Short mmCIF file of N, CA and C in Angstrom, two decimals:
data_model
loop_
_atom_site.label_atom_id
_atom_site.label_comp_id
_atom_site.label_asym_id
_atom_site.label_seq_id
_atom_site.Cartn_x
_atom_site.Cartn_y
_atom_site.Cartn_z
N MET A 1008 55.89 -21.13 1.65
CA MET A 1008 55.67 -21.94 2.84
C MET A 1008 57.01 -22.43 3.40
N ASN A 1009 57.83 -22.96 2.52
CA ASN A 1009 59.14 -23.45 2.94
C ASN A 1009 60.02 -22.31 3.42
N ASN A 1010 59.92 -21.17 2.74
CA ASN A 1010 60.70 -19.99 3.11
C ASN A 1010 60.28 -19.48 4.49
N LEU A 1011 58.98 -19.48 4.74
CA LEU A 1011 58.46 -19.02 6.03
C LEU A 1011 58.92 -19.95 7.14
N GLN A 1012 58.90 -21.25 6.85
CA GLN A 1012 59.33 -22.24 7.84
C GLN A 1012 60.81 -22.02 8.16
N HIS A 1013 61.60 -21.78 7.14
CA HIS A 1013 63.03 -21.55 7.32
C HIS A 1013 63.25 -20.31 8.19
N CYS A 1014 62.45 -19.27 7.95
CA CYS A 1014 62.54 -18.04 8.74
C CYS A 1014 62.27 -18.32 10.21
N LYS A 1015 61.26 -19.11 10.48
CA LYS A 1015 60.91 -19.43 11.87
C LYS A 1015 62.04 -20.19 12.54
N ILE A 1016 62.67 -21.11 11.81
CA ILE A 1016 63.78 -21.90 12.37
C ILE A 1016 64.96 -20.98 12.69
N VAL A 1017 65.27 -20.07 11.77
CA VAL A 1017 66.38 -19.14 11.98
C VAL A 1017 66.12 -18.26 13.20
N ILE A 1018 64.89 -17.74 13.30
CA ILE A 1018 64.53 -16.88 14.43
C ILE A 1018 64.61 -17.66 15.74
N HIS A 1019 64.13 -18.92 15.71
CA HIS A 1019 64.15 -19.75 16.91
C HIS A 1019 65.58 -20.01 17.35
N ARG A 1020 66.44 -20.32 16.42
CA ARG A 1020 67.86 -20.57 16.74
C ARG A 1020 68.50 -19.30 17.29
N PHE A 1021 68.15 -18.17 16.70
CA PHE A 1021 68.71 -16.89 17.14
C PHE A 1021 68.29 -16.60 18.57
N GLU A 1022 67.01 -16.89 18.90
CA GLU A 1022 66.51 -16.66 20.25
C GLU A 1022 67.23 -17.56 21.25
N LEU A 1023 67.56 -18.79 20.83
CA LEU A 1023 68.26 -19.71 21.72
C LEU A 1023 69.70 -19.28 21.91
N PHE A 1024 70.32 -18.79 20.81
CA PHE A 1024 71.74 -18.45 20.84
C PHE A 1024 72.00 -17.11 21.53
N LEU A 1025 71.04 -16.19 21.41
CA LEU A 1025 71.27 -14.81 21.87
C LEU A 1025 71.68 -14.73 23.33
N PRO A 1026 70.95 -15.33 24.29
CA PRO A 1026 71.35 -15.22 25.69
C PRO A 1026 72.74 -15.82 25.93
N PHE A 1027 72.98 -17.00 25.35
CA PHE A 1027 74.28 -17.66 25.50
C PHE A 1027 75.38 -16.86 24.83
N GLY A 1028 75.10 -16.37 23.63
CA GLY A 1028 76.07 -15.58 22.89
C GLY A 1028 76.44 -14.29 23.63
N LEU A 1029 75.45 -13.64 24.21
CA LEU A 1029 75.70 -12.42 24.97
C LEU A 1029 76.55 -12.72 26.20
N CYS A 1030 76.24 -13.84 26.87
CA CYS A 1030 76.97 -14.22 28.07
C CYS A 1030 78.44 -14.45 27.74
N VAL A 1031 78.71 -15.19 26.67
CA VAL A 1031 80.08 -15.47 26.26
C VAL A 1031 80.78 -14.18 25.84
N PHE A 1032 80.06 -13.34 25.10
CA PHE A 1032 80.64 -12.08 24.62
C PHE A 1032 81.03 -11.19 25.80
N ILE A 1033 80.15 -11.11 26.80
CA ILE A 1033 80.41 -10.28 27.98
C ILE A 1033 81.58 -10.84 28.77
N GLN A 1034 81.62 -12.16 28.92
CA GLN A 1034 82.71 -12.79 29.67
C GLN A 1034 84.05 -12.53 28.99
N LYS A 1035 84.10 -12.67 27.67
CA LYS A 1035 85.34 -12.41 26.93
C LYS A 1035 85.73 -10.95 27.07
N HIS A 1036 84.75 -10.07 27.03
CA HIS A 1036 85.00 -8.64 27.14
C HIS A 1036 85.60 -8.31 28.52
N ILE A 1037 85.04 -8.94 29.56
CA ILE A 1037 85.52 -8.71 30.92
C ILE A 1037 86.93 -9.27 31.09
N TRP A 1038 87.14 -10.51 30.60
CA TRP A 1038 88.45 -11.16 30.77
C TRP A 1038 89.54 -10.37 30.05
N SER A 1039 89.20 -9.77 28.91
CA SER A 1039 90.21 -9.04 28.14
C SER A 1039 90.62 -7.76 28.87
N HIS A 1040 89.77 -7.28 29.77
CA HIS A 1040 90.09 -6.05 30.51
C HIS A 1040 90.75 -6.34 31.85
N VAL A 1041 90.70 -7.60 32.29
CA VAL A 1041 91.28 -7.94 33.60
C VAL A 1041 92.79 -8.07 33.44
#
């Protein structure tokens, strides 16, 4: 039960971070080429 709850928290955090993380990653990638 505790393990499943932990899994849900990790997945939720990943879903929140993914769009922001991709945005930052793409921006850094673009700036490094400019």
